[in-house]
Coordinates of C-alpha atoms in Angstrom, one line a residue:
M28 CA 75.8 64.8 92.6
Q29 CA 78.3 66.2 94.6
R30 CA 81.3 64.1 93.2
K31 CA 80.4 65.2 89.9
M32 CA 80.3 69.2 91.0
L33 CA 83.4 68.4 92.5
I34 CA 84.7 67.0 89.6
F35 CA 83.7 69.8 87.2
K36 CA 85.1 72.5 89.7
L37 CA 88.7 70.4 89.0
A38 CA 88.3 70.3 85.6
L39 CA 87.2 74.2 85.3
L40 CA 90.5 74.8 87.4
L41 CA 92.9 72.8 85.5
C42 CA 91.2 74.5 82.6
I43 CA 91.9 78.2 83.4
F44 CA 95.5 77.2 84.9
S45 CA 96.7 75.5 81.5
V46 CA 95.3 78.7 79.8
W47 CA 97.7 80.5 82.1
R48 CA 100.5 79.5 80.3
L49 CA 99.4 79.9 76.8
P50 CA 100.8 82.9 75.4
P51 CA 98.2 86.0 74.6
K52 CA 97.2 85.4 70.9
A53 CA 96.4 87.8 68.6
A54 CA 92.4 87.8 69.4
F55 CA 93.4 90.2 72.3
A56 CA 96.3 91.9 70.4
E57 CA 94.1 94.8 69.3
Q58 CA 92.4 95.1 72.7
N59 CA 92.7 97.9 74.9
P60 CA 90.2 96.8 77.4
R61 CA 89.1 99.2 80.6
F62 CA 88.0 98.5 84.1
S63 CA 86.4 100.3 86.9
L64 CA 84.8 100.0 90.4
S65 CA 81.7 101.4 91.4
M66 CA 80.2 101.2 95.1
T67 CA 77.0 101.5 96.1
S68 CA 77.8 103.7 99.3
A69 CA 81.0 105.6 99.3
A70 CA 80.3 106.3 102.9
P71 CA 79.1 103.1 104.8
T72 CA 78.6 102.9 108.2
V73 CA 80.4 100.4 110.4
N74 CA 78.6 97.3 110.1
D75 CA 76.9 98.0 107.4
T76 CA 77.1 96.0 103.7
F77 CA 77.6 97.5 100.2
Q78 CA 78.3 96.6 97.1
V79 CA 81.4 97.2 94.5
T80 CA 80.7 96.2 91.0
V81 CA 83.9 95.4 88.5
K82 CA 83.1 96.6 84.9
G83 CA 84.7 96.0 82.3
A84 CA 84.7 98.1 78.9
D85 CA 86.0 97.8 75.4
L86 CA 85.9 93.7 75.8
N87 CA 86.1 91.3 72.8
D88 CA 84.5 87.7 73.0
V89 CA 85.5 87.3 77.0
Y90 CA 84.2 83.6 78.0
A91 CA 85.9 83.5 80.9
F92 CA 88.1 85.4 83.6
E93 CA 89.9 85.3 86.8
L94 CA 90.3 88.7 88.6
N95 CA 92.4 89.4 91.6
L96 CA 91.5 92.4 93.9
S97 CA 92.9 93.6 97.4
Y98 CA 90.9 95.7 99.9
D99 CA 91.7 97.0 103.6
D100 CA 91.1 93.8 105.6
K101 CA 91.4 96.0 108.7
R102 CA 88.3 98.2 107.9
L103 CA 86.7 95.9 105.5
R104 CA 85.4 91.9 105.2
F105 CA 84.7 90.4 102.2
E106 CA 81.1 89.0 102.2
R107 CA 80.3 87.1 98.8
A108 CA 80.6 87.4 95.2
D109 CA 78.3 87.2 92.6
S110 CA 79.2 87.0 89.0
G111 CA 75.4 86.4 87.7
S112 CA 73.2 83.3 87.1
A113 CA 74.9 82.0 83.5
G114 CA 78.2 80.0 83.6
F115 CA 80.0 78.8 86.5
A116 CA 82.4 80.5 89.4
T117 CA 84.4 78.8 91.5
D118 CA 84.2 79.7 95.4
P119 CA 86.3 83.1 96.0
V120 CA 89.7 82.6 97.4
V121 CA 90.4 85.4 100.2
K122 CA 93.6 85.7 102.1
D123 CA 95.6 88.4 103.8
G124 CA 93.3 91.3 102.1
T125 CA 93.1 89.7 98.8
V126 CA 90.3 88.0 96.7
Q127 CA 90.5 85.9 93.7
I128 CA 87.4 85.5 91.6
A129 CA 87.0 83.2 88.9
H130 CA 83.9 82.4 86.4
T131 CA 83.5 80.7 83.2
Q132 CA 80.7 80.1 80.6
I133 CA 79.4 76.9 79.8
G134 CA 78.9 75.5 76.5
Q135 CA 79.5 76.5 72.9
T136 CA 78.7 80.1 73.0
A137 CA 80.5 83.1 72.4
G138 CA 82.2 85.2 74.7
K139 CA 80.9 88.8 76.3
S140 CA 82.3 91.8 74.3
G141 CA 81.9 95.6 74.7
S142 CA 80.7 96.8 78.1
V143 CA 80.2 94.0 80.5
T144 CA 79.4 93.9 84.4
L145 CA 81.8 91.0 85.6
T146 CA 81.1 90.4 89.3
T147 CA 79.6 92.6 92.0
I148 CA 81.2 92.0 95.7
T149 CA 79.6 92.5 99.3
F150 CA 81.9 93.9 101.7
K151 CA 81.0 94.6 105.6
A152 CA 82.5 97.5 107.0
I153 CA 84.3 96.6 110.3
A154 CA 85.9 99.8 111.4
E155 CA 86.3 103.8 110.5
G156 CA 88.8 104.9 108.3
A157 CA 89.6 105.3 104.3
A158 CA 89.5 101.5 103.3
E159 CA 91.2 101.3 99.4
I160 CA 89.6 98.8 97.2
K161 CA 92.1 97.8 94.1
L162 CA 91.4 95.8 91.0
L163 CA 95.1 94.8 90.5
S164 CA 95.2 92.1 87.4
L165 CA 92.7 90.2 85.4
K166 CA 93.2 87.2 83.2
L167 CA 90.8 87.0 80.2
V168 CA 90.0 83.9 78.2
N169 CA 88.2 84.1 74.9
S170 CA 86.1 81.5 73.1
Q171 CA 89.2 79.9 71.4
L172 CA 90.7 79.7 74.6
A173 CA 93.1 82.0 74.0
A174 CA 94.4 84.3 77.2
T175 CA 95.9 87.2 78.2
V176 CA 96.7 89.0 81.4
V177 CA 95.9 92.7 82.0
S178 CA 96.9 95.1 84.6
S179 CA 94.6 97.6 86.4
G180 CA 94.9 100.4 88.3
A181 CA 91.2 101.0 88.5
G182 CA 89.9 101.3 92.4
A183 CA 87.8 103.0 95.0
V184 CA 88.2 104.1 98.5
A185 CA 85.2 103.8 101.3
A186 CA 85.3 106.3 103.7
V187 CA 83.8 104.1 106.9
D188 CA 82.0 106.3 109.1
G189 CA 82.1 105.4 112.6
G190 CA 78.5 105.6 113.2
R191 CA 79.0 108.2 116.4
Q192 CA 76.3 110.4 117.0
S193 CA 76.1 113.2 119.6
P194 CA 74.0 111.9 122.4
T195 CA 70.3 113.8 122.3
P196 CA 69.9 115.4 125.5
E197 CA 67.1 113.9 127.9
A198 CA 63.8 116.1 128.2
T199 CA 63.9 117.8 131.3
P200 CA 61.0 116.3 133.0
T201 CA 58.1 119.0 133.9
A202 CA 55.8 118.7 137.3
A203 CA 52.5 117.2 136.0
S204 CA 49.5 119.6 135.9
T205 CA 47.4 119.4 138.5
S206 CA 44.0 120.7 139.4
T207 CA 43.9 123.9 141.6
P208 CA 41.3 123.6 144.4
A209 CA 39.2 126.1 145.0
P210 CA 40.1 129.0 147.4
T211 CA 38.9 128.9 150.7
T212 CA 38.2 132.3 152.2
T213 CA 40.9 133.2 154.4
P214 CA 39.4 135.1 157.7
A215 CA 42.4 137.5 158.3
P216 CA 44.8 137.8 154.9
T217 CA 47.9 137.5 156.3
T218 CA 51.0 139.0 153.9
T219 CA 52.6 135.7 152.2
P220 CA 56.3 136.5 151.1
A221 CA 56.7 136.3 147.6
P222 CA 58.0 132.9 146.4
S223 CA 61.5 133.1 145.0
T224 CA 61.9 132.8 141.1
T225 CA 63.0 129.5 140.2
P226 CA 65.8 129.8 137.6
I227 CA 64.7 128.1 134.6
P228 CA 67.4 125.8 133.5
T229 CA 68.8 126.5 130.1
P230 CA 68.6 123.3 127.8
T231 CA 72.2 122.2 127.5
S232 CA 73.0 121.3 123.7
A233 CA 74.1 118.1 122.9
P234 CA 77.6 117.7 123.1
S235 CA 79.0 117.9 119.5
S236 CA 82.1 115.5 118.5
A237 CA 85.4 116.8 118.8
P238 CA 87.4 117.1 115.6
L239 CA 89.2 114.4 114.6
P240 CA 93.1 115.1 114.9
F241 CA 95.0 115.4 111.6
L242 CA 96.6 112.1 111.7
N243 CA 95.3 108.8 112.7
D244 CA 96.2 106.2 115.2
K245 CA 98.7 104.3 112.7
I246 CA 101.2 108.1 113.7
N247 CA 102.5 108.1 117.1
L248 CA 102.4 112.3 117.4
D249 CA 104.5 112.1 120.3
A250 CA 107.5 110.3 118.1
I251 CA 106.9 112.9 115.3
K252 CA 107.7 115.9 118.1
A253 CA 110.5 114.2 119.3
L254 CA 112.0 114.2 115.8
A255 CA 111.0 117.6 116.0
Q256 CA 112.7 118.7 119.1
K257 CA 116.1 116.4 118.0
A258 CA 115.9 119.0 114.9
D259 CA 116.2 122.1 116.9
S260 CA 119.6 120.9 117.4
A261 CA 120.6 119.0 114.7
Q262 CA 123.2 120.5 112.4
T263 CA 122.6 122.4 109.2
V264 CA 123.2 120.2 106.4
A265 CA 124.0 122.0 102.7
F266 CA 123.5 120.3 99.3
K267 CA 126.3 121.7 96.5
D268 CA 123.2 121.5 93.8
V269 CA 120.7 123.2 96.5
P270 CA 121.6 126.9 96.5
A271 CA 120.9 129.1 99.5
Q272 CA 118.6 131.4 97.6
A273 CA 116.8 128.1 95.6
R274 CA 113.3 128.0 96.2
Y275 CA 112.8 125.0 98.2
A276 CA 116.3 125.3 99.9
A277 CA 114.8 125.9 103.7
T278 CA 112.6 123.4 103.1
I279 CA 115.2 120.7 102.0
G280 CA 117.1 122.0 104.8
I281 CA 114.9 121.4 107.2
A282 CA 114.2 117.9 106.3
A283 CA 117.7 116.6 106.3
R284 CA 117.8 118.3 110.1
F285 CA 115.5 116.2 110.5
G286 CA 117.2 113.1 109.2
I287 CA 114.5 112.5 106.3
V288 CA 117.0 112.7 103.5
K289 CA 120.4 112.7 103.5
G290 CA 122.6 113.8 99.9
Y291 CA 124.7 111.3 97.7
A292 CA 128.3 110.6 98.0
D293 CA 129.1 113.7 96.5
G294 CA 127.4 115.7 98.1
A295 CA 124.5 116.5 95.6
F296 CA 120.5 116.0 96.7
R297 CA 119.4 115.6 92.9
A298 CA 115.8 117.0 93.4
D299 CA 114.8 116.4 89.9
A300 CA 115.6 112.5 90.3
S301 CA 112.8 109.9 90.3
V302 CA 112.5 108.2 93.5
T303 CA 112.2 104.2 94.2
R304 CA 109.4 102.8 96.1
A305 CA 112.1 101.8 98.9
E306 CA 113.2 105.7 98.8
F307 CA 110.2 107.0 99.6
A308 CA 109.3 104.1 102.6
S309 CA 112.6 105.3 104.0
M310 CA 111.4 109.0 103.8
F311 CA 108.1 108.3 105.0
A312 CA 109.6 106.2 108.1
K313 CA 111.8 108.5 109.2
A314 CA 109.6 111.5 108.6
F315 CA 107.1 110.0 111.1
G316 CA 109.3 108.2 113.6
L317 CA 107.8 105.0 112.6
S318 CA 110.0 102.2 114.3
A319 CA 111.4 99.1 112.4
A320 CA 109.8 95.9 112.6
S321 CA 111.7 92.7 112.9
V322 CA 110.0 90.8 111.1
S323 CA 109.7 90.5 107.2
G324 CA 106.7 91.7 105.5
F325 CA 107.5 91.0 101.7
E326 CA 109.4 88.1 100.5
D327 CA 111.7 90.8 98.0
V328 CA 112.7 92.9 101.0
D329 CA 114.7 90.7 103.1
G330 CA 118.3 92.1 103.0
H331 CA 117.4 95.0 101.1
W332 CA 119.0 98.2 102.4
A333 CA 115.7 99.9 103.1
A334 CA 114.1 96.7 104.8
N335 CA 113.9 98.4 108.5
E336 CA 111.7 101.3 107.5
I337 CA 109.5 99.1 104.6
N338 CA 108.7 96.4 107.1
A339 CA 108.0 99.3 110.4
L340 CA 105.2 100.4 106.9
K341 CA 103.9 97.2 106.8
A342 CA 103.7 96.5 110.3
S343 CA 101.6 99.9 110.8
G344 CA 99.0 99.1 108.1
I345 CA 100.2 101.4 105.6
I346 CA 101.0 99.2 102.7
N347 CA 100.1 96.3 101.5
G348 CA 102.4 95.5 98.6
Y349 CA 101.5 93.1 95.8
L350 CA 99.5 90.3 95.8
D351 CA 101.9 87.8 95.1
G352 CA 103.6 89.0 98.5
S353 CA 106.1 91.6 97.2
F354 CA 106.8 94.8 97.7
K355 CA 109.5 95.7 94.4
P356 CA 111.1 98.1 96.4
D357 CA 113.2 99.0 93.5
Q358 CA 110.4 100.1 91.6
M359 CA 110.1 103.6 90.8
I360 CA 107.1 105.3 92.6
T361 CA 104.3 107.2 91.2
R362 CA 102.2 110.6 92.1
A363 CA 99.2 108.4 92.9
E364 CA 101.1 105.4 94.8
I365 CA 102.3 108.3 97.3
A366 CA 98.9 109.9 97.5
S367 CA 97.8 106.7 99.1
M368 CA 100.6 105.9 101.5
L369 CA 99.8 109.4 102.7
S370 CA 96.2 109.8 103.2
S371 CA 96.5 105.9 104.8
V372 CA 97.5 107.9 107.6
M373 CA 95.2 111.1 107.7
N374 CA 92.0 111.4 109.0
T375 CA 89.7 112.1 106.0
S376 CA 86.5 113.5 105.3
S377 CA 83.6 111.2 104.6
V378 CA 82.7 114.3 102.2
Q379 CA 83.3 113.6 98.5
N380 CA 84.0 117.1 97.2
P381 CA 84.4 117.8 93.4
A382 CA 87.5 116.5 91.7
K383 CA 90.1 118.8 92.0
F384 CA 92.4 117.8 89.0
K385 CA 91.3 117.0 85.3
D386 CA 92.9 114.2 84.9
V387 CA 92.1 112.0 88.4
P388 CA 88.7 111.1 87.9
G389 CA 88.6 107.2 87.2
S390 CA 92.0 107.1 88.9
W391 CA 92.4 104.3 91.4
A392 CA 93.6 106.6 94.0
E393 CA 91.2 109.5 93.1
R394 CA 89.5 109.9 96.9
A395 CA 93.2 109.8 98.5
I396 CA 94.4 112.7 96.0
D397 CA 91.4 115.0 96.4
A398 CA 91.6 114.5 100.1
L399 CA 95.5 115.3 100.4
S400 CA 94.3 118.1 97.9
D401 CA 91.7 119.7 100.1
R402 CA 94.2 119.7 103.0
G403 CA 97.0 121.5 100.6
I404 CA 99.4 118.5 100.7
V405 CA 99.7 117.8 97.2
K406 CA 99.6 120.1 94.3
G407 CA 98.9 120.2 90.8
D408 CA 100.5 121.4 87.6
A409 CA 99.6 124.9 86.4
D410 CA 97.3 123.5 83.5
G411 CA 95.0 121.4 85.8
S412 CA 96.6 118.1 85.9
F413 CA 98.1 116.0 88.3
R414 CA 99.8 113.3 86.8
P415 CA 98.6 110.2 89.1
G416 CA 100.8 108.2 87.0
S417 CA 104.4 110.0 86.6
H418 CA 107.0 109.0 88.4
A419 CA 107.4 111.2 92.0
T420 CA 111.0 113.3 91.7
R421 CA 112.9 113.5 95.1
L422 CA 111.6 117.0 95.1
E423 CA 107.9 116.3 95.0
S424 CA 108.2 113.5 97.4
L425 CA 109.7 115.2 100.1
L426 CA 107.5 118.0 99.9
M427 CA 104.7 116.1 100.0
I428 CA 105.6 114.5 103.3
M429 CA 106.9 118.0 104.6
R430 CA 103.5 119.2 103.9
M431 CA 102.2 116.8 106.0
L432 CA 104.4 117.4 108.8
D433 CA 103.8 121.0 109.2
K434 CA 100.2 120.1 109.5
S435 CA 100.5 117.3 111.6
L436 CA 102.5 119.6 114.4
E437 CA 101.3 123.2 113.0
F438 CA 105.1 124.3 112.3
S439 CA 103.8 127.2 110.1
L440 CA 106.7 126.0 107.8
E441 CA 106.9 128.4 104.8
I442 CA 106.8 125.4 102.2
E443 CA 106.6 126.6 98.7
D444 CA 103.8 125.9 96.4

C-alpha cells in the first residue's frame, strides 16, 4: 500500500511539473481571478495557533493548483495545511520562510469555479512582532490540463502579542479575627497610653508595562545617534534642481548631511525619478546605520553596487526577497513594498484601526500602511488614496525614511506633508 501511494505521489508531481511547461491556454485567457488571505486571529499571542485561509474568486475550472506563500519564520512556525478531503494533496514543502502547497482532484470531474477556498494553513506564533504572510504565486491547472501561472499580491500581517501581563499585586494579609476575651474587673484602673495608629498601607497598583520604543530590536538606536552627531558637522550639500526655497529643500539637505542620499553626476537630485529596490535598500541601510553583511543573501545581488546594503537588510531580517532566491535589485519599488520594509523595524500596535485610505483595504501591505499612517510616517493623496502599487519617487521614499528618523530620535524636524 505504501509503495502504491509513493508511486501515485510521484505520478502527481510529474503531472504538475509537466503542465508547468505548457503554455497558457485560451481557457484561462479571459480569466481575471482574485485571491485573498483571511486570518482567524489578527493578533495571536505567542504559543497560540491560528489559521490563514487562502481563497480565490472568479475562478474557472480549477482542477489542480500549486501555491507559493511566504511568512515570517522568525515569528511564525508552519504547522499544517488542509486543502479539503476531496482529491489528493502532496506534502507541503517548507523552506526558509516559504511553503509550497499542491492539490489536485481525482477522476473525471470538472474543476472548481467561482469562489473557492483553496487551502487553510495553520501557523503557531513563536515570537512577538508584526509577522507578514504573503501569497506569492499560483499555478492553476484546468480539467483539460491547461496551466497558467498567476502572480498575487494578497497578504496579511499577524501582530503577535508577547502575552506579557502586568503582575497582579498580592493581597496584603490581614490578621485573622480572634474572639476577644471578656474583660476582667481591674481593681484600680490605670491609665493606658493610647495605642499609636498604624498607618494602613496604600495598595500598590500593578506596575504598567513600559511603552515599547518606536523602533524594534532590528535597529540599533545608538548607531542612528552616532550618524546624527556626525551629520552635525557635515558640509551642507546643494542640488541644482532643489532651490533653497523649495518645499522640501531643508529635509533633502538634512538627508544629504546624513549621507542617506547623494546627487547625480550632473549635480541634480531628481526628486520625481522612480526608485529601484536597490536604491531604496541603500537609503534605508544608510539612514538606520545598518552594517554591511559580508555574506551574500540573494543570488542576483553578488557584484551589484548596492550588495552590501541589501545584504545588511537581509541579515537584519528586514527583507526576504522572492521565492526563487532573488531580490530583483533593479526592479522599481512600490509604495506598498516601502511601507512593508519600514513597518518591519517599528513596534506596531496590535489594535487594528479603521482603514486610512480608500484604495488600501485588501492590499497585502494594508496593516503596514495603516500602522505607518497612524504614526504620520506615510501620507496619502488629496483624494484619499495611497496608491500602494505605484512606483515610489526619490522624494516620496526619502520623506518616509526621514519621518521615521524624526520619530525615532525626536528631532522635531519640519518635514513637509
